[in-house]
PDB file of N, CA, C and O in Angstrom:
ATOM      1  N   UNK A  15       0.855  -1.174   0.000  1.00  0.00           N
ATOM      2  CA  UNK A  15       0.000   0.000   0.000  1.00  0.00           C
ATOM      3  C   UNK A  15       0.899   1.235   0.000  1.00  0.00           C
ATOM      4  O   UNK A  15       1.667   1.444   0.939  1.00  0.00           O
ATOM      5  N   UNK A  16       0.799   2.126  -1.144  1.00  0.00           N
ATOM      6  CA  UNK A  16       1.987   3.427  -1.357  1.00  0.00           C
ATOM      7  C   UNK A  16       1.000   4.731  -1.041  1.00  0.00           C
ATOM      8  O   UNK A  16      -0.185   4.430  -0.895  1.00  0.00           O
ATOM      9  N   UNK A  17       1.286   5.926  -0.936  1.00  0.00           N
ATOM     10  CA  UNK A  17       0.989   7.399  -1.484  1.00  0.00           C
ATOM     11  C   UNK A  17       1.578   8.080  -1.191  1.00  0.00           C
ATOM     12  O   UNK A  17       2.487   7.788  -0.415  1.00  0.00           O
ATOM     13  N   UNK A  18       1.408   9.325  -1.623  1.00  0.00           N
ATOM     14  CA  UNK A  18       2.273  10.359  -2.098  1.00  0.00           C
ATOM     15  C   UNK A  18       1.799  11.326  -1.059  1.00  0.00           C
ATOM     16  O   UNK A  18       0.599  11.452  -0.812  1.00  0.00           O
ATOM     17  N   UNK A  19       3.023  12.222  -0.258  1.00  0.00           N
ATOM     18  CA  UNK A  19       2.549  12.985   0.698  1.00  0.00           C
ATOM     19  C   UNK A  19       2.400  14.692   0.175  1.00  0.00           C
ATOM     20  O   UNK A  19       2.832  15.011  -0.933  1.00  0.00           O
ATOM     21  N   UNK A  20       2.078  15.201   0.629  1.00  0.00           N
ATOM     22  CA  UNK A  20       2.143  17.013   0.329  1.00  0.00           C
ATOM     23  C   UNK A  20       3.135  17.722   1.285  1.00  0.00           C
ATOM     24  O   UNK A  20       3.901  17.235   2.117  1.00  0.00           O
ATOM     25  N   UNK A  21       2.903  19.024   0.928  1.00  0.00           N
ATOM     26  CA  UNK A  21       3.827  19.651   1.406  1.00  0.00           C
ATOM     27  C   UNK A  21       3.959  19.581   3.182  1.00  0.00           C
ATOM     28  O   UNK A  21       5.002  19.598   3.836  1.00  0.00           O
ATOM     29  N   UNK A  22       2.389  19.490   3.745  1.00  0.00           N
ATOM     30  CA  UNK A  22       1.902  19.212   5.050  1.00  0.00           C
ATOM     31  C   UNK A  22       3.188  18.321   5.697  1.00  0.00           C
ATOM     32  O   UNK A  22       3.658  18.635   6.791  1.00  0.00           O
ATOM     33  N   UNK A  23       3.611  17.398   5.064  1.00  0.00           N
ATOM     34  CA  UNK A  23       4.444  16.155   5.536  1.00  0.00           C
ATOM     35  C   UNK A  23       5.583  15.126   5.085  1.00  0.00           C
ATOM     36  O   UNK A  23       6.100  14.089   5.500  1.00  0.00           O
ATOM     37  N   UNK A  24       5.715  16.321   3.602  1.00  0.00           N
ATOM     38  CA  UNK A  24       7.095  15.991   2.820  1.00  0.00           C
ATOM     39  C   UNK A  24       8.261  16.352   3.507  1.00  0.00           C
ATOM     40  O   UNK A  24       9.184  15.539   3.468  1.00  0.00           O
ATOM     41  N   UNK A  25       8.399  17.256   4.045  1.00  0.00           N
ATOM     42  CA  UNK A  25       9.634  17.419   4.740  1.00  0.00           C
ATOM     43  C   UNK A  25      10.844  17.199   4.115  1.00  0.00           C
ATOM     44  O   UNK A  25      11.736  16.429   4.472  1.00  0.00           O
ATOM     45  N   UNK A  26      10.798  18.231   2.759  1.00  0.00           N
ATOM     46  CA  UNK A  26      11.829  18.233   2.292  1.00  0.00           C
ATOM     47  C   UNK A  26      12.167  16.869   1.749  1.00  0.00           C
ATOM     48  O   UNK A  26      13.394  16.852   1.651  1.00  0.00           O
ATOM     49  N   UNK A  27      11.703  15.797   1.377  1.00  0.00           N
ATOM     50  CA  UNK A  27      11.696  14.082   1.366  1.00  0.00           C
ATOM     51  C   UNK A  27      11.817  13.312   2.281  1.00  0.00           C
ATOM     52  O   UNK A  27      11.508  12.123   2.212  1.00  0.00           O
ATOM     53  N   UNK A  28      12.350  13.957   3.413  1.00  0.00           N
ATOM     54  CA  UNK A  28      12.419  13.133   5.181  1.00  0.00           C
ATOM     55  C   UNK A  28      11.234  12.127   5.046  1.00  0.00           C
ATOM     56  O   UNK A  28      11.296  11.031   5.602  1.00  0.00           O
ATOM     57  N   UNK A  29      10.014  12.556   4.207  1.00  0.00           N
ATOM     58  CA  UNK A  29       8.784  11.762   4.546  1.00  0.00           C
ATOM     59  C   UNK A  29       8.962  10.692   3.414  1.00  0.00           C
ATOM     60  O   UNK A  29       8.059   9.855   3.380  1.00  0.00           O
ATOM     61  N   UNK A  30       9.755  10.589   2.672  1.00  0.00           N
ATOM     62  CA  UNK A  30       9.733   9.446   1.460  1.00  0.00           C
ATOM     63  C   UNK A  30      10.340   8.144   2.262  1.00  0.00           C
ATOM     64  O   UNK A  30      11.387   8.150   2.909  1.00  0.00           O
ATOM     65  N   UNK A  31       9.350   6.894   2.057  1.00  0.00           N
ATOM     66  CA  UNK A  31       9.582   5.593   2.863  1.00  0.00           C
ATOM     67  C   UNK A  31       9.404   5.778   4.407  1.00  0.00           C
ATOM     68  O   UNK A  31       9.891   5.086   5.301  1.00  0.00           O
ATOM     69  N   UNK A  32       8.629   6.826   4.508  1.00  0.00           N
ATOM     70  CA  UNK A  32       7.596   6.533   6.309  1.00  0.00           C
ATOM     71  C   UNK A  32       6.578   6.184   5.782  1.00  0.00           C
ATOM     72  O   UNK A  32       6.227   6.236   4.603  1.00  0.00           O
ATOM     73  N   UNK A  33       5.946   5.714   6.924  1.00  0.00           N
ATOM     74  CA  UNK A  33       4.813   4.561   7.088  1.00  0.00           C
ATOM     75  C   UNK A  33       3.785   5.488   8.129  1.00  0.00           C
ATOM     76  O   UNK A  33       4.054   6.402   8.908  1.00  0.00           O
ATOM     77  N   UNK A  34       2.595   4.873   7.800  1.00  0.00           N
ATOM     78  CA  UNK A  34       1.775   6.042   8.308  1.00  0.00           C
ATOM     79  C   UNK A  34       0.118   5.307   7.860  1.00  0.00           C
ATOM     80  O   UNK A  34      -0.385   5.236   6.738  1.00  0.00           O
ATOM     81  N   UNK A  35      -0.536   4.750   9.421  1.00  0.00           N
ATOM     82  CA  UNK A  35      -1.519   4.637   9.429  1.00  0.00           C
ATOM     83  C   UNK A  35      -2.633   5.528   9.241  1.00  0.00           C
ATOM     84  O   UNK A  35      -2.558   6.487  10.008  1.00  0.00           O
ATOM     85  N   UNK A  36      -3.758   5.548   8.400  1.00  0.00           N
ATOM     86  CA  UNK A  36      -4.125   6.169   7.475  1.00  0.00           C
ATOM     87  C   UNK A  36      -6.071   5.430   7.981  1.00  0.00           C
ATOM     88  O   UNK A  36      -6.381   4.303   7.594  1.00  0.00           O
ATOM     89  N   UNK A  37      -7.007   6.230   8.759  1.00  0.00           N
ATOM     90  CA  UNK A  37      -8.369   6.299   8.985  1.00  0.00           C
ATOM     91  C   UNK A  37      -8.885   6.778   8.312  1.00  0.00           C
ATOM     92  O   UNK A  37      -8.254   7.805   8.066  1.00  0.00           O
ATOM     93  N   UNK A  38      -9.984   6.729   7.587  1.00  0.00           N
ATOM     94  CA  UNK A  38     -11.285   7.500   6.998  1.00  0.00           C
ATOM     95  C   UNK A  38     -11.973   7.398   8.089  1.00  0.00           C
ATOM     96  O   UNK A  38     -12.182   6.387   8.758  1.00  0.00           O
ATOM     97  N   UNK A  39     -12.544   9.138   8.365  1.00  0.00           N
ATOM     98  CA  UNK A  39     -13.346  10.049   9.277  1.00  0.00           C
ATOM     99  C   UNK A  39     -14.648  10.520   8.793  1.00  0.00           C
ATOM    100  O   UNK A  39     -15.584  10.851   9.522  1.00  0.00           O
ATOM    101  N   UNK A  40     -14.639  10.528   7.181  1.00  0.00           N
ATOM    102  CA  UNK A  40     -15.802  10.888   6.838  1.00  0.00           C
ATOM    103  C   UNK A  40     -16.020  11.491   5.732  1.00  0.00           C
ATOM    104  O   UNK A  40     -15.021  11.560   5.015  1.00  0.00           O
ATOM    105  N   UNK A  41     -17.100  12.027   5.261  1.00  0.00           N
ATOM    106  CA  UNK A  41     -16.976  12.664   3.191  1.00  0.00           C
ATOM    107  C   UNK A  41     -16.850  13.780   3.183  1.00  0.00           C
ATOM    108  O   UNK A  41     -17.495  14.410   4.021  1.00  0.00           O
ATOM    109  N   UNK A  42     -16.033  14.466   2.311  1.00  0.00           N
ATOM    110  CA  UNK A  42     -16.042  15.289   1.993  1.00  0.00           C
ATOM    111  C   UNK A  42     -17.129  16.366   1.492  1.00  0.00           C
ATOM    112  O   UNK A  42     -17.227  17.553   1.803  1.00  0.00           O
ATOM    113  N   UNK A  43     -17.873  15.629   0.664  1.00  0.00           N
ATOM    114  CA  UNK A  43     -18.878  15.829  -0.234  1.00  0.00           C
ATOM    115  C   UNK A  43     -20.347  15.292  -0.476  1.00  0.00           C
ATOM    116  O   UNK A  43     -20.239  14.067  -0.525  1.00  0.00           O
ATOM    117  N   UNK A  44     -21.172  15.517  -0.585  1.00  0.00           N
ATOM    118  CA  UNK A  44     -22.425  14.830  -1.050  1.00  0.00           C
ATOM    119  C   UNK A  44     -22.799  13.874  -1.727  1.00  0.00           C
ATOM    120  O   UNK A  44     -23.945  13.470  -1.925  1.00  0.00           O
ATOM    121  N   UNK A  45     -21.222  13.255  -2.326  1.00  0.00           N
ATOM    122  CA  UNK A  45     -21.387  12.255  -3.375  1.00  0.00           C
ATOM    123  C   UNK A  45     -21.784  10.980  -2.789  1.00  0.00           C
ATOM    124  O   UNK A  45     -22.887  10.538  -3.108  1.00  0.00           O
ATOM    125  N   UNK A  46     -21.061  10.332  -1.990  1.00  0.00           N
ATOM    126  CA  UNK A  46     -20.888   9.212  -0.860  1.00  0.00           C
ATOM    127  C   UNK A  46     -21.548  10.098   0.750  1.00  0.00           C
ATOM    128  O   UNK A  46     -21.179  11.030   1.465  1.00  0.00           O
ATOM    129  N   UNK A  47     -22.401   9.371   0.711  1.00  0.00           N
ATOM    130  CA  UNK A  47     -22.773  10.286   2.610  1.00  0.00           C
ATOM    131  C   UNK A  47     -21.848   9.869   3.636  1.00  0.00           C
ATOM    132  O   UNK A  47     -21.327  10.649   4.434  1.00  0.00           O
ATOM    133  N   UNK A  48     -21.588   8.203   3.587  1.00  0.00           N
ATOM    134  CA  UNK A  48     -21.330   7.440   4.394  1.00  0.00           C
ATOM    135  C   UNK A  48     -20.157   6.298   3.719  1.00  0.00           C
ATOM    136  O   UNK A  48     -20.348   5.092   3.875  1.00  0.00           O
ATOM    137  N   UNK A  49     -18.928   6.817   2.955  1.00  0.00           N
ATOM    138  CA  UNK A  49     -18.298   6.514   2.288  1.00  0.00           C
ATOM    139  C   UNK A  49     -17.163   5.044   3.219  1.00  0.00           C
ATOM    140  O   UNK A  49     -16.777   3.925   2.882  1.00  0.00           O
ATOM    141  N   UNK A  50     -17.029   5.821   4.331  1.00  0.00           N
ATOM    142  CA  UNK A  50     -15.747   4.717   5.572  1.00  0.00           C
ATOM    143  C   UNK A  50     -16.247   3.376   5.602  1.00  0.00           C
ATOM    144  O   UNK A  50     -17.338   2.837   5.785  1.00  0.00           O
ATOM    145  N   UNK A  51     -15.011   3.006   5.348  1.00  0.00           N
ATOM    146  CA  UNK A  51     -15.362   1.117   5.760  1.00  0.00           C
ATOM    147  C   UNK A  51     -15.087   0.935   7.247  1.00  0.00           C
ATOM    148  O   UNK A  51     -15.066  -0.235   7.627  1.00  0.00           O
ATOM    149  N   UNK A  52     -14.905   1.743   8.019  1.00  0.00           N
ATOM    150  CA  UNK A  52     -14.472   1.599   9.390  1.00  0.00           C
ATOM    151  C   UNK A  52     -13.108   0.754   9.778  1.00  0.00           C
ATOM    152  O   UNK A  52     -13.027   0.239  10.893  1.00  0.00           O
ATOM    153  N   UNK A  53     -11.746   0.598   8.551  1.00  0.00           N
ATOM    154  CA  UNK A  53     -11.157  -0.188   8.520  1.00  0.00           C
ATOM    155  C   UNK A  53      -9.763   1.501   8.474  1.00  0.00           C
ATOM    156  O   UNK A  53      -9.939   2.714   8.365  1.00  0.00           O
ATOM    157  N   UNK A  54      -8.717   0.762   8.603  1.00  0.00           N
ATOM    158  CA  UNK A  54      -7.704   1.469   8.655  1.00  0.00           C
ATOM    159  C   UNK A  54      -6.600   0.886   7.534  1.00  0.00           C
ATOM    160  O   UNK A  54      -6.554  -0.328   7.334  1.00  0.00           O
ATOM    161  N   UNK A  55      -5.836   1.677   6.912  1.00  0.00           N
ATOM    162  CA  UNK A  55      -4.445   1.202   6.350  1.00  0.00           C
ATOM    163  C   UNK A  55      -3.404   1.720   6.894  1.00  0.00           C
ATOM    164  O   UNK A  55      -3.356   2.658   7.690  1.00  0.00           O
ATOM    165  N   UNK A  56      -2.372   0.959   6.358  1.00  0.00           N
ATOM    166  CA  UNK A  56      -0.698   1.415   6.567  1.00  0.00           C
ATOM    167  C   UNK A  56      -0.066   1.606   5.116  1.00  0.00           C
ATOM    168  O   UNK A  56       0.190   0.564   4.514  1.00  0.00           O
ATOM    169  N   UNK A  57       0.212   2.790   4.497  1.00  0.00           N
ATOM    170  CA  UNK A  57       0.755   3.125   3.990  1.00  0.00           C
ATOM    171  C   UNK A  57       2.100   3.437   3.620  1.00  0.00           C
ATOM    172  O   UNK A  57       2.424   4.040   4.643  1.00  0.00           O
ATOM    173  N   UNK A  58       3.241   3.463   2.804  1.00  0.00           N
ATOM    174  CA  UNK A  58       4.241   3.684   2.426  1.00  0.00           C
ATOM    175  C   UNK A  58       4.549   5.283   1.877  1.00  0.00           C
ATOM    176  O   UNK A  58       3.722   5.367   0.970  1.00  0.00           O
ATOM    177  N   UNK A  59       4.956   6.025   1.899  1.00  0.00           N
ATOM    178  CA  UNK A  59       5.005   7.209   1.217  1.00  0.00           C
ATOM    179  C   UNK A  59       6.089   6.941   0.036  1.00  0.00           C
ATOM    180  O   UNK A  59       7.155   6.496   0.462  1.00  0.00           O
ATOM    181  N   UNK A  60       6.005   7.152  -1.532  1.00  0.00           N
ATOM    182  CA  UNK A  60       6.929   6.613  -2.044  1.00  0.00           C
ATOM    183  C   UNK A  60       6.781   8.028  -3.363  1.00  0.00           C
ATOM    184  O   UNK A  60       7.430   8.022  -4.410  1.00  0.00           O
ATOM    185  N   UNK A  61       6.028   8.864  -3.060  1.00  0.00           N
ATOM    186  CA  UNK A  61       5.788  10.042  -4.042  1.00  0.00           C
ATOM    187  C   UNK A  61       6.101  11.462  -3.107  1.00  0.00           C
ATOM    188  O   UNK A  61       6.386  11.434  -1.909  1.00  0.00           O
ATOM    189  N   UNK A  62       5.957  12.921  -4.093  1.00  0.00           N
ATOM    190  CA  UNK A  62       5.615  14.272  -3.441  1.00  0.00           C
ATOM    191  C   UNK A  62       4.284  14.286  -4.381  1.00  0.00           C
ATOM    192  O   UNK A  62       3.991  13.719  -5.434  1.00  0.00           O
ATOM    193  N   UNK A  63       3.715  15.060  -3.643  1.00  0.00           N
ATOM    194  CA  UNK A  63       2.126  15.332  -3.978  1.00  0.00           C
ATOM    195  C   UNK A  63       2.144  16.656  -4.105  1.00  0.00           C
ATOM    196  O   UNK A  63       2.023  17.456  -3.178  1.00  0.00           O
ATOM    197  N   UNK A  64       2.307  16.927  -5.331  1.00  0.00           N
ATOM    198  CA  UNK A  64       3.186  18.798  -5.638  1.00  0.00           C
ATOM    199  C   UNK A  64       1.693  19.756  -5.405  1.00  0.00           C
ATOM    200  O   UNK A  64       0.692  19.202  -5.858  1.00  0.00           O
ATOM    201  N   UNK A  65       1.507  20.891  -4.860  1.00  0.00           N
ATOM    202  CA  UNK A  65       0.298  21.955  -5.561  1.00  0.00           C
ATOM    203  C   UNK A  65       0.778  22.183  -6.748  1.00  0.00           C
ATOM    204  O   UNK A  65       1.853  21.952  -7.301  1.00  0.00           O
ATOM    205  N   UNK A  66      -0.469  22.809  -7.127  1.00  0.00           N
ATOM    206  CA  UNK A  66      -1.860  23.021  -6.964  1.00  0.00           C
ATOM    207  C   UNK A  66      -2.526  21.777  -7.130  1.00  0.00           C
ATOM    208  O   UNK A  66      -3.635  21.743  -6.598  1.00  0.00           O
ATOM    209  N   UNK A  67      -2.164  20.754  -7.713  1.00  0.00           N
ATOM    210  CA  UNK A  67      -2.917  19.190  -7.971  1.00  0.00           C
ATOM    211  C   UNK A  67      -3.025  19.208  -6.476  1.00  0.00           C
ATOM    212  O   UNK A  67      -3.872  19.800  -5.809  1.00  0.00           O
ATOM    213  N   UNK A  68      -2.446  18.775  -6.232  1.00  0.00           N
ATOM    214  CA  UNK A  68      -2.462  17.917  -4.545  1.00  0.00           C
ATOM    215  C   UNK A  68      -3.136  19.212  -3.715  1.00  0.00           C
ATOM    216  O   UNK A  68      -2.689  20.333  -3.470  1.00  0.00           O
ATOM    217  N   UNK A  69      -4.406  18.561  -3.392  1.00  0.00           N
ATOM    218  CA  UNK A  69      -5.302  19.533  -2.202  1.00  0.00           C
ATOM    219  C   UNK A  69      -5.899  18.346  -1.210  1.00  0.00           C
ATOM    220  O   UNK A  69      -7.071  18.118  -0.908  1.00  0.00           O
ATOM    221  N   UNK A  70      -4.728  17.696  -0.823  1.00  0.00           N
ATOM    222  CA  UNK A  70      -4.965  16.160   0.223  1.00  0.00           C
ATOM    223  C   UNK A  70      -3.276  16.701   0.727  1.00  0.00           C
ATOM    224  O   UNK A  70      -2.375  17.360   0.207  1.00  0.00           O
ATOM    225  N   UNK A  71      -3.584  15.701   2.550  1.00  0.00           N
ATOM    226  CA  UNK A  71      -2.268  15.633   3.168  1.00  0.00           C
ATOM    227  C   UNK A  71      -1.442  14.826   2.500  1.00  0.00           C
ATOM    228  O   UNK A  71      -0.280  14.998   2.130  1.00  0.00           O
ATOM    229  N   UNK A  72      -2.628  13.366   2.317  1.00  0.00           N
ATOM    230  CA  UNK A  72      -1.790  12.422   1.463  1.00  0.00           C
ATOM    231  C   UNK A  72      -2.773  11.610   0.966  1.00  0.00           C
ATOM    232  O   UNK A  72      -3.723  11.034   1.495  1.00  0.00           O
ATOM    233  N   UNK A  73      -2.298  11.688  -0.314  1.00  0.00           N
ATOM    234  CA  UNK A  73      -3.082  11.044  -1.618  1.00  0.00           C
ATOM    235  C   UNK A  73      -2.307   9.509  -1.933  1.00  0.00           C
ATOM    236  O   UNK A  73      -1.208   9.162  -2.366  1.00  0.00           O
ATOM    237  N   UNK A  74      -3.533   8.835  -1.460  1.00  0.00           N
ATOM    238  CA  UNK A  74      -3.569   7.471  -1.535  1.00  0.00           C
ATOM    239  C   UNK A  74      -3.413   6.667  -2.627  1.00  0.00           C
ATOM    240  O   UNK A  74      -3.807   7.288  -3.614  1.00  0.00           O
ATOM    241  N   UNK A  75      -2.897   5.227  -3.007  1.00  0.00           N
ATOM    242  CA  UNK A  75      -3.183   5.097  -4.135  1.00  0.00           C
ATOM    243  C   UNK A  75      -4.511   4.514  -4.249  1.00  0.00           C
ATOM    244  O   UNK A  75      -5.182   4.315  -3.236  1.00  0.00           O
ATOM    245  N   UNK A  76      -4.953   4.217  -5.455  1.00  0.00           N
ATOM    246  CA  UNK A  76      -6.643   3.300  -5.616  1.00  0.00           C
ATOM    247  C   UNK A  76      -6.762   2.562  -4.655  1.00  0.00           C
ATOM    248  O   UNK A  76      -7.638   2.807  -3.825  1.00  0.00           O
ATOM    249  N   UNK A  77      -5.631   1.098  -4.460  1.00  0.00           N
ATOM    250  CA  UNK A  77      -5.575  -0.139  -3.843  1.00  0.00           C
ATOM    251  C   UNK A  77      -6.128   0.471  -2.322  1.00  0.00           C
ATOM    252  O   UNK A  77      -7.211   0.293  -1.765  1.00  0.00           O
ATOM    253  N   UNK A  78      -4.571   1.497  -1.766  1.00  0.00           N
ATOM    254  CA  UNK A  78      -4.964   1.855  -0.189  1.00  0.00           C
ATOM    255  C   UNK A  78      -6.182   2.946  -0.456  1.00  0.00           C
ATOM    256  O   UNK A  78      -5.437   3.921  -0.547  1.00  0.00           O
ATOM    257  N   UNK A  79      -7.149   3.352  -0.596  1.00  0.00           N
ATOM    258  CA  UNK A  79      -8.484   4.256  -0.750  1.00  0.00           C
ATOM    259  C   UNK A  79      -9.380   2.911  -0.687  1.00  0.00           C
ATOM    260  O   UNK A  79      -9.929   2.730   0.400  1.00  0.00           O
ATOM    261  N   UNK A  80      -9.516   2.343  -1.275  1.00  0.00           N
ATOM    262  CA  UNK A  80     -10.297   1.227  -1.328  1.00  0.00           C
ATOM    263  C   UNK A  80     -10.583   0.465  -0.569  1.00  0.00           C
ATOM    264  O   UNK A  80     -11.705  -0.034  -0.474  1.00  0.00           O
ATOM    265  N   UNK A  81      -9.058   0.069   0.542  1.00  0.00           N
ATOM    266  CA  UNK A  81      -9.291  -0.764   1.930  1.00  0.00           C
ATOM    267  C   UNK A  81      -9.726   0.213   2.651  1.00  0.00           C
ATOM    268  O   UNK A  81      -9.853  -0.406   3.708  1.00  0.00           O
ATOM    269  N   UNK A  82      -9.989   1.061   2.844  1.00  0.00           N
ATOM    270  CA  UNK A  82     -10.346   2.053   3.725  1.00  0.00           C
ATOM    271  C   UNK A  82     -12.246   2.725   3.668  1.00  0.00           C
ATOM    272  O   UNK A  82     -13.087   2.711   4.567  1.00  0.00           O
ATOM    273  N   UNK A  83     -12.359   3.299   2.074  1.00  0.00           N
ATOM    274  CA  UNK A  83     -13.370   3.828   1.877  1.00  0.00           C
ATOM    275  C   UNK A  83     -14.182   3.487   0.553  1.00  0.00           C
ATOM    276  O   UNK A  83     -13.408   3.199  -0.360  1.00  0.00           O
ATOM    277  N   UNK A  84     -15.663   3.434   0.152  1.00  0.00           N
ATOM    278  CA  UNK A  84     -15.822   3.427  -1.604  1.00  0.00           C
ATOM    279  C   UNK A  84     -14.917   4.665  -2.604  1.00  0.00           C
ATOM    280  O   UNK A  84     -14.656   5.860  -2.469  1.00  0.00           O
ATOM    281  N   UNK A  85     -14.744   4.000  -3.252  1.00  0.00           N
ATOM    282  CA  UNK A  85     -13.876   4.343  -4.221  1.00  0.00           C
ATOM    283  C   UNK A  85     -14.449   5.804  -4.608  1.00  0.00           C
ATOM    284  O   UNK A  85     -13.757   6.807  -4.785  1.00  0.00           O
ATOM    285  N   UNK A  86     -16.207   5.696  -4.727  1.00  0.00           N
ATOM    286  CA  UNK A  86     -16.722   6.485  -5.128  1.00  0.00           C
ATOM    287  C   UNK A  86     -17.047   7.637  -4.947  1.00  0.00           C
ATOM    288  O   UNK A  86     -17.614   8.417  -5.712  1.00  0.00           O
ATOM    289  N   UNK A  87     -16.433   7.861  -3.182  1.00  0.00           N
ATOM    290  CA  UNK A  87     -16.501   9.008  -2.755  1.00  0.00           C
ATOM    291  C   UNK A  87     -15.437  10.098  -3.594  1.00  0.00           C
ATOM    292  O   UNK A  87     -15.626  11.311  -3.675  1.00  0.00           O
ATOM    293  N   UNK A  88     -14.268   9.338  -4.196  1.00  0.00           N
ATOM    294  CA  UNK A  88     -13.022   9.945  -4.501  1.00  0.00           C
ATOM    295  C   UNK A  88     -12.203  10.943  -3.902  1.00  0.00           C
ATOM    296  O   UNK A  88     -11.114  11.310  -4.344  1.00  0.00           O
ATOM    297  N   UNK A  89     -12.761  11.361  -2.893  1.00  0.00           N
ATOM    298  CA  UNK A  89     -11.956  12.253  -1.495  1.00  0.00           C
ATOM    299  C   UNK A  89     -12.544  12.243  -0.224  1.00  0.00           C
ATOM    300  O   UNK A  89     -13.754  12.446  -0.115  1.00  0.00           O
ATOM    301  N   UNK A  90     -11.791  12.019   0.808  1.00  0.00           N
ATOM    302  CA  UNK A  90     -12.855  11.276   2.049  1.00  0.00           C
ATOM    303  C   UNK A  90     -11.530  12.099   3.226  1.00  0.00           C
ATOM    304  O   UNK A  90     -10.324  12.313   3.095  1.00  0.00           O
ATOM    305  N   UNK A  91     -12.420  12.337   4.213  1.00  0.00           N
ATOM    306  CA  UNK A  91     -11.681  13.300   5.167  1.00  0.00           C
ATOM    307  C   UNK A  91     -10.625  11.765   6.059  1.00  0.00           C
ATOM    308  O   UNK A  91     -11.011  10.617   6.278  1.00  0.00           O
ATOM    309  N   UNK A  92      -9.468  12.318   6.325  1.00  0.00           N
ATOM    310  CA  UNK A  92      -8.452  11.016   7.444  1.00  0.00           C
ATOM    311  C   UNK A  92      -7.829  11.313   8.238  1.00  0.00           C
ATOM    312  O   UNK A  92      -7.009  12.210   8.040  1.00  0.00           O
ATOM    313  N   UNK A  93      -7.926  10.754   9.371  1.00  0.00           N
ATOM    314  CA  UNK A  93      -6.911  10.662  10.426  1.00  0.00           C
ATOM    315  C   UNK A  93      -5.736   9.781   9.710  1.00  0.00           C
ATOM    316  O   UNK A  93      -5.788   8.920   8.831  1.00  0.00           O
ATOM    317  N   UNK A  94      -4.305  10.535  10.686  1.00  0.00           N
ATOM    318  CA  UNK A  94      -3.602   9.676  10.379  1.00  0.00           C
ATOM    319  C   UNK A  94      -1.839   9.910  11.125  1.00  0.00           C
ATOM    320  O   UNK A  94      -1.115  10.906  11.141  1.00  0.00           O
ATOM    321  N   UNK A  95      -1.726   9.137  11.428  1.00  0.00           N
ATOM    322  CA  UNK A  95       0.077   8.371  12.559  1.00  0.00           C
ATOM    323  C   UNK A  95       1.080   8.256  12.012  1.00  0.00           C
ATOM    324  O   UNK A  95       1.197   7.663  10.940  1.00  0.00           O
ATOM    325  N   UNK A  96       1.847   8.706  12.529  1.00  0.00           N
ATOM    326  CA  UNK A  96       3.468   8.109  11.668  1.00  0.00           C
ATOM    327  C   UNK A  96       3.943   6.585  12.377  1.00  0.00           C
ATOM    328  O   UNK A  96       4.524   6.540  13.462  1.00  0.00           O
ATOM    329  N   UNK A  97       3.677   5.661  11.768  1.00  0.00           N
ATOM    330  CA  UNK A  97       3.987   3.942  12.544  1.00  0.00           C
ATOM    331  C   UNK A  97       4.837   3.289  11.918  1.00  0.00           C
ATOM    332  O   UNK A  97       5.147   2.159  12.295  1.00  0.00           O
TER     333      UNK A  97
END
């Protein structure tokens, strides 16, 4: 399970290959009401998540979004740990 962090937690790349448990809290949007699987991941950071694209702490890939939330929400609010 990989994603790419933002500026929030790039740290200059310090954050490339930390690990970082990763909750869905809830939707963003109206699309999905109730999007959370109530499940958690562990993630890899293995990208930078540059602006203006990147408006997430950290952008997940499909695989880790998926253990976590429907796909369909496509942005879902998260807690999340450095582990």
């Amino acid at each position: 399970m990989i994603a790419a962090a933002s500026d929030a937690i790039w740290d200059n790349r310090a954050a490339c290959g930390r690990m970082y448990k990763v909750t869905c809290t809830g939707a963003t949007n109206a699309g999905v009401a109730q999007p959370c699987k109530g499940t958690s991941v562990v993630v890899k950071i293995v990208d930078y998540c540059p602006p203006p694209g990147c408006r997430a702490t950290i952008d997940l890939s499909q695989e880790a979004f998926a253990a976590i939330a429907d796909l369909n929400a496509g942005k879902i609010d998260i807690d999340y740990v450095q582990v």
